[in-house]
């Protein structure tokens, strides 16, 4: 059920350029997988690249973008239930 819901949400979010685009779904070893556009590094990797420290302005910009994404998801009738740096690109 979760997989189908994610596919449906990605279809709704494709009009917003800030989200990844779904290309296909495939089965690998009896597990359903999404094939999506490649995005920039996640925040955890970006923080490592920046020697473990973001500037204040970078933190403000990242926070604003994350809030914008969450607001768009909410305005489409969904909640993001797995917010963590690995899921932020």
Tab-separated table of N, CA and C in Angstrom:
chain	number	residue	atom	x	y	z
A	1	UNK	N	0.824	-1.200	0.000
A	1	UNK	CA	0.000	0.000	0.000
A	1	UNK	C	0.864	1.259	0.000
A	2	UNK	N	1.914	1.264	0.824
A	2	UNK	CA	2.786	2.438	0.892
A	2	UNK	C	3.409	2.731	-0.457
A	3	UNK	N	3.824	1.700	-1.177
A	3	UNK	CA	4.470	1.852	-2.470
A	3	UNK	C	3.533	2.544	-3.463
A	4	UNK	N	2.309	2.095	-3.533
A	4	UNK	CA	1.332	2.682	-4.449
A	4	UNK	C	1.013	4.128	-4.079
A	5	UNK	N	0.972	4.408	-2.775
A	5	UNK	CA	0.721	5.777	-2.316
A	5	UNK	C	1.875	6.696	-2.726
A	6	UNK	N	3.099	6.206	-2.607
A	6	UNK	CA	4.253	7.004	-2.996
A	6	UNK	C	4.232	7.292	-4.501
A	7	UNK	N	3.857	6.315	-5.303
A	7	UNK	CA	3.758	6.509	-6.749
A	7	UNK	C	2.704	7.573	-7.065
A	8	UNK	N	1.573	7.492	-6.398
A	8	UNK	CA	0.495	8.461	-6.608
A	8	UNK	C	0.949	9.869	-6.232
A	9	UNK	N	1.637	10.002	-5.092
A	9	UNK	CA	2.131	11.304	-4.654
A	9	UNK	C	3.159	11.854	-5.640
A	10	UNK	N	4.074	11.010	-6.110
A	10	UNK	CA	5.081	11.469	-7.061
A	10	UNK	C	4.432	11.971	-8.340
A	11	UNK	N	3.339	11.352	-8.736
A	11	UNK	CA	2.597	11.833	-9.902
A	11	UNK	C	2.040	13.229	-9.680
A	12	UNK	N	1.552	13.493	-8.473
A	12	UNK	CA	1.023	14.817	-8.150
A	12	UNK	C	2.133	15.867	-8.041
A	13	UNK	N	3.307	15.447	-7.567
A	13	UNK	CA	4.392	16.399	-7.313
A	13	UNK	C	5.260	16.676	-8.537
A	14	UNK	N	5.043	15.957	-9.626
A	14	UNK	CA	5.921	16.135	-10.781
A	14	UNK	C	5.822	17.535	-11.395
A	15	UNK	N	4.757	18.252	-11.113
A	15	UNK	CA	4.636	19.617	-11.633
A	15	UNK	C	5.539	20.605	-10.891
A	16	UNK	N	6.075	20.197	-9.740
A	16	UNK	CA	6.995	21.034	-8.973
A	16	UNK	C	8.420	20.581	-9.279
A	17	UNK	N	9.226	21.438	-9.838
A	17	UNK	CA	10.569	21.053	-10.273
A	17	UNK	C	11.494	20.682	-9.114
A	18	UNK	N	11.122	20.994	-7.902
A	18	UNK	CA	11.975	20.739	-6.745
A	18	UNK	C	11.991	19.258	-6.354
A	19	UNK	N	11.021	18.483	-6.815
A	19	UNK	CA	10.924	17.066	-6.466
A	19	UNK	C	11.471	16.183	-7.579
A	20	UNK	N	11.901	14.970	-7.199
A	20	UNK	CA	12.383	14.022	-8.198
A	20	UNK	C	11.229	13.564	-9.077
A	21	UNK	N	11.572	13.073	-10.258
A	21	UNK	CA	10.568	12.590	-11.195
A	21	UNK	C	10.629	11.070	-11.257
A	22	UNK	N	9.479	10.450	-11.247
A	22	UNK	CA	9.393	8.986	-11.331
A	22	UNK	C	9.453	8.573	-12.796
A	23	UNK	N	10.415	7.684	-13.120
A	23	UNK	CA	10.532	7.172	-14.479
A	23	UNK	C	9.850	5.825	-14.643
A	24	UNK	N	9.993	4.958	-13.649
A	24	UNK	CA	9.478	3.605	-13.796
A	24	UNK	C	9.433	2.921	-12.432
A	25	UNK	N	8.787	1.783	-12.377
A	25	UNK	CA	8.838	0.911	-11.207
A	25	UNK	C	9.328	-0.453	-11.689
A	26	UNK	N	10.162	-1.092	-10.892
A	26	UNK	CA	10.705	-2.400	-11.261
A	26	UNK	C	10.719	-3.311	-10.046
A	27	UNK	N	10.835	-4.598	-10.285
A	27	UNK	CA	10.967	-5.592	-9.217
A	27	UNK	C	12.376	-6.153	-9.252
A	28	UNK	N	13.056	-6.097	-8.102
A	28	UNK	CA	14.380	-6.679	-7.957
A	28	UNK	C	14.330	-7.612	-6.754
A	29	UNK	N	14.587	-8.896	-6.990
A	29	UNK	CA	14.540	-9.900	-5.920
A	29	UNK	C	13.226	-9.831	-5.146
A	30	UNK	N	12.123	-9.739	-5.849
A	30	UNK	CA	10.779	-9.677	-5.269
A	30	UNK	C	10.541	-8.436	-4.419
A	31	UNK	N	11.317	-7.380	-4.638
A	31	UNK	CA	11.106	-6.106	-3.949
A	31	UNK	C	10.780	-5.040	-4.982
A	32	UNK	N	9.743	-4.254	-4.707
A	32	UNK	CA	9.347	-3.184	-5.612
A	32	UNK	C	10.298	-1.993	-5.442
A	33	UNK	N	10.735	-1.432	-6.544
A	33	UNK	CA	11.669	-0.305	-6.517
A	33	UNK	C	11.178	0.812	-7.435
A	34	UNK	N	11.477	2.031	-7.051
A	34	UNK	CA	11.176	3.192	-7.869
A	34	UNK	C	12.422	3.594	-8.637
A	35	UNK	N	12.270	3.951	-9.904
A	35	UNK	CA	13.360	4.496	-10.696
A	35	UNK	C	13.051	5.974	-10.860
A	36	UNK	N	13.884	6.827	-10.241
A	36	UNK	CA	13.631	8.261	-10.250
A	36	UNK	C	14.840	9.026	-10.769
A	37	UNK	N	14.637	10.310	-10.998
A	37	UNK	CA	15.732	11.151	-11.453
A	37	UNK	C	16.822	11.201	-10.404
A	38	UNK	N	18.055	11.313	-10.860
A	38	UNK	CA	19.189	11.448	-9.968
A	38	UNK	C	19.224	12.893	-9.462
A	39	UNK	N	19.447	13.049	-8.172
A	39	UNK	CA	19.475	14.393	-7.590
A	39	UNK	C	20.838	14.673	-6.992
A	40	UNK	N	20.968	15.852	-6.482
A	40	UNK	CA	22.215	16.254	-5.835
A	40	UNK	C	22.449	15.412	-4.577
A	41	UNK	N	23.639	15.524	-3.966
A	41	UNK	CA	23.913	14.756	-2.742
A	41	UNK	C	22.915	15.095	-1.634
A	42	UNK	N	22.651	14.106	-0.765
A	42	UNK	CA	21.784	14.386	0.366
A	42	UNK	C	22.511	15.305	1.354
A	43	UNK	N	21.789	15.815	2.321
A	43	UNK	CA	22.365	16.793	3.249
A	43	UNK	C	23.511	16.223	4.070
A	44	UNK	N	23.423	14.957	4.411
A	44	UNK	CA	24.493	14.349	5.204
A	44	UNK	C	25.810	14.331	4.417
A	45	UNK	N	25.735	13.972	3.151
A	45	UNK	CA	26.929	13.969	2.306
A	45	UNK	C	27.431	15.389	2.051
A	46	UNK	N	26.506	16.320	1.865
A	46	UNK	CA	26.885	17.715	1.649
A	46	UNK	C	27.581	18.285	2.878
A	47	UNK	N	27.103	17.938	4.053
A	47	UNK	CA	27.730	18.396	5.291
A	47	UNK	C	29.153	17.845	5.411
A	48	UNK	N	29.332	16.584	5.064
A	48	UNK	CA	30.675	15.994	5.071
A	48	UNK	C	31.582	16.732	4.093
A	49	UNK	N	31.058	17.037	2.911
A	49	UNK	CA	31.825	17.771	1.900
A	49	UNK	C	32.235	19.160	2.410
A	50	UNK	N	31.398	19.754	3.245
A	50	UNK	CA	31.667	21.092	3.795
A	50	UNK	C	32.432	21.018	5.115
A	51	UNK	N	33.169	19.929	5.321
A	51	UNK	CA	33.982	19.738	6.527
A	51	UNK	C	33.171	19.795	7.819
A	52	UNK	N	31.942	19.313	7.760
A	52	UNK	CA	31.122	19.182	8.956
A	52	UNK	C	30.466	20.448	9.452
A	53	UNK	N	30.470	21.522	8.635
A	53	UNK	CA	29.878	22.774	9.110
A	53	UNK	C	29.283	23.568	7.951
A	54	UNK	N	28.025	23.980	8.129
A	54	UNK	CA	27.365	24.875	7.184
A	54	UNK	C	27.417	26.293	7.738
A	55	UNK	N	27.447	27.277	6.856
A	55	UNK	CA	27.335	28.667	7.299
A	55	UNK	C	25.889	28.915	7.732
A	56	UNK	N	25.674	29.987	8.479
A	56	UNK	CA	24.308	30.307	8.934
A	56	UNK	C	23.380	30.523	7.750
A	57	UNK	N	23.843	31.228	6.738
A	57	UNK	CA	22.984	31.507	5.580
A	57	UNK	C	22.609	30.213	4.857
A	58	UNK	N	23.555	29.261	4.788
A	58	UNK	CA	23.257	27.969	4.165
A	58	UNK	C	22.203	27.224	4.968
A	59	UNK	N	22.324	27.241	6.278
A	59	UNK	CA	21.332	26.585	7.143
A	59	UNK	C	19.955	27.211	6.949
A	60	UNK	N	19.896	28.537	6.867
A	60	UNK	CA	18.612	29.219	6.658
A	60	UNK	C	18.004	28.830	5.313
A	61	UNK	N	18.838	28.792	4.272
A	61	UNK	CA	18.338	28.448	2.939
A	61	UNK	C	17.858	27.004	2.874
A	62	UNK	N	18.624	26.098	3.467
A	62	UNK	CA	18.215	24.688	3.492
A	62	UNK	C	16.903	24.535	4.263
A	63	UNK	N	16.822	25.181	5.416
A	63	UNK	CA	15.593	25.119	6.216
A	63	UNK	C	14.385	25.635	5.463
A	64	UNK	N	14.553	26.746	4.755
A	64	UNK	CA	13.442	27.324	3.991
A	64	UNK	C	12.989	26.379	2.884
A	65	UNK	N	13.946	25.737	2.198
A	65	UNK	CA	13.593	24.799	1.131
A	65	UNK	C	12.903	23.556	1.676
A	66	UNK	N	13.379	23.051	2.805
A	66	UNK	CA	12.747	21.884	3.416
A	66	UNK	C	11.305	22.220	3.824
A	67	UNK	N	11.120	23.370	4.446
A	67	UNK	CA	9.762	23.788	4.832
A	67	UNK	C	8.867	23.964	3.616
A	68	UNK	N	9.430	24.495	2.527
A	68	UNK	CA	8.662	24.668	1.294
A	68	UNK	C	8.214	23.307	0.761
A	69	UNK	N	9.125	22.330	0.766
A	69	UNK	CA	8.781	20.990	0.287
A	69	UNK	C	7.701	20.348	1.151
A	70	UNK	N	7.846	20.466	2.456
A	70	UNK	CA	6.850	19.898	3.372
A	70	UNK	C	5.491	20.567	3.158
A	71	UNK	N	5.493	21.860	2.963
A	71	UNK	CA	4.245	22.590	2.729
A	71	UNK	C	3.573	22.111	1.441
A	72	UNK	N	4.352	21.885	0.391
A	72	UNK	CA	3.793	21.394	-0.873
A	72	UNK	C	3.208	19.999	-0.675
A	73	UNK	N	3.935	19.133	0.030
A	73	UNK	CA	3.429	17.785	0.295
A	73	UNK	C	2.123	17.857	1.077
A	74	UNK	N	2.075	18.684	2.115
A	74	UNK	CA	0.860	18.832	2.923
A	74	UNK	C	-0.292	19.393	2.098
A	75	UNK	N	0.003	20.363	1.241
A	75	UNK	CA	-1.063	20.984	0.441
A	75	UNK	C	-1.648	19.991	-0.563
A	76	UNK	N	-0.936	18.899	-0.828
A	76	UNK	CA	-1.451	17.849	-1.703
A	76	UNK	C	-2.108	16.717	-0.923
A	77	UNK	N	-2.267	16.912	0.396
A	77	UNK	CA	-3.017	15.969	1.212
A	77	UNK	C	-2.218	14.820	1.799
A	78	UNK	N	-0.887	14.985	1.896
A	78	UNK	CA	-0.038	13.916	2.418
A	78	UNK	C	0.843	14.420	3.545
A	79	UNK	N	1.355	13.469	4.353
A	79	UNK	CA	2.350	13.757	5.377
A	79	UNK	C	3.622	12.996	5.034
A	80	UNK	N	4.768	13.627	5.242
A	80	UNK	CA	6.053	12.934	5.056
A	80	UNK	C	6.386	12.266	6.387
A	81	UNK	N	6.472	10.951	6.393
A	81	UNK	CA	6.650	10.214	7.643
A	81	UNK	C	8.084	9.742	7.877
A	82	UNK	N	9.019	10.216	7.043
A	82	UNK	CA	10.401	9.757	7.185
A	82	UNK	C	11.369	10.919	6.929
A	83	UNK	N	11.212	11.986	7.708
A	83	UNK	CA	12.086	13.153	7.557
A	83	UNK	C	13.413	12.890	8.228
A	84	UNK	N	14.483	12.900	7.432
A	84	UNK	CA	15.841	12.742	7.943
A	84	UNK	C	16.806	13.248	6.876
A	85	UNK	N	18.038	13.577	7.239
A	85	UNK	CA	18.974	14.126	6.256
A	85	UNK	C	19.163	13.260	5.017
A	86	UNK	N	19.133	11.929	5.157
A	86	UNK	CA	19.294	11.047	4.003
A	86	UNK	C	18.196	11.238	2.952
A	87	UNK	N	17.033	11.713	3.374
A	87	UNK	CA	15.917	11.893	2.457
A	87	UNK	C	15.790	13.327	1.934
A	88	UNK	N	16.712	14.166	2.284
A	88	UNK	CA	16.708	15.549	1.819
A	88	UNK	C	17.808	15.737	0.786
A	89	UNK	N	17.445	16.170	-0.399
A	89	UNK	CA	18.453	16.373	-1.441
A	89	UNK	C	18.545	17.828	-1.849
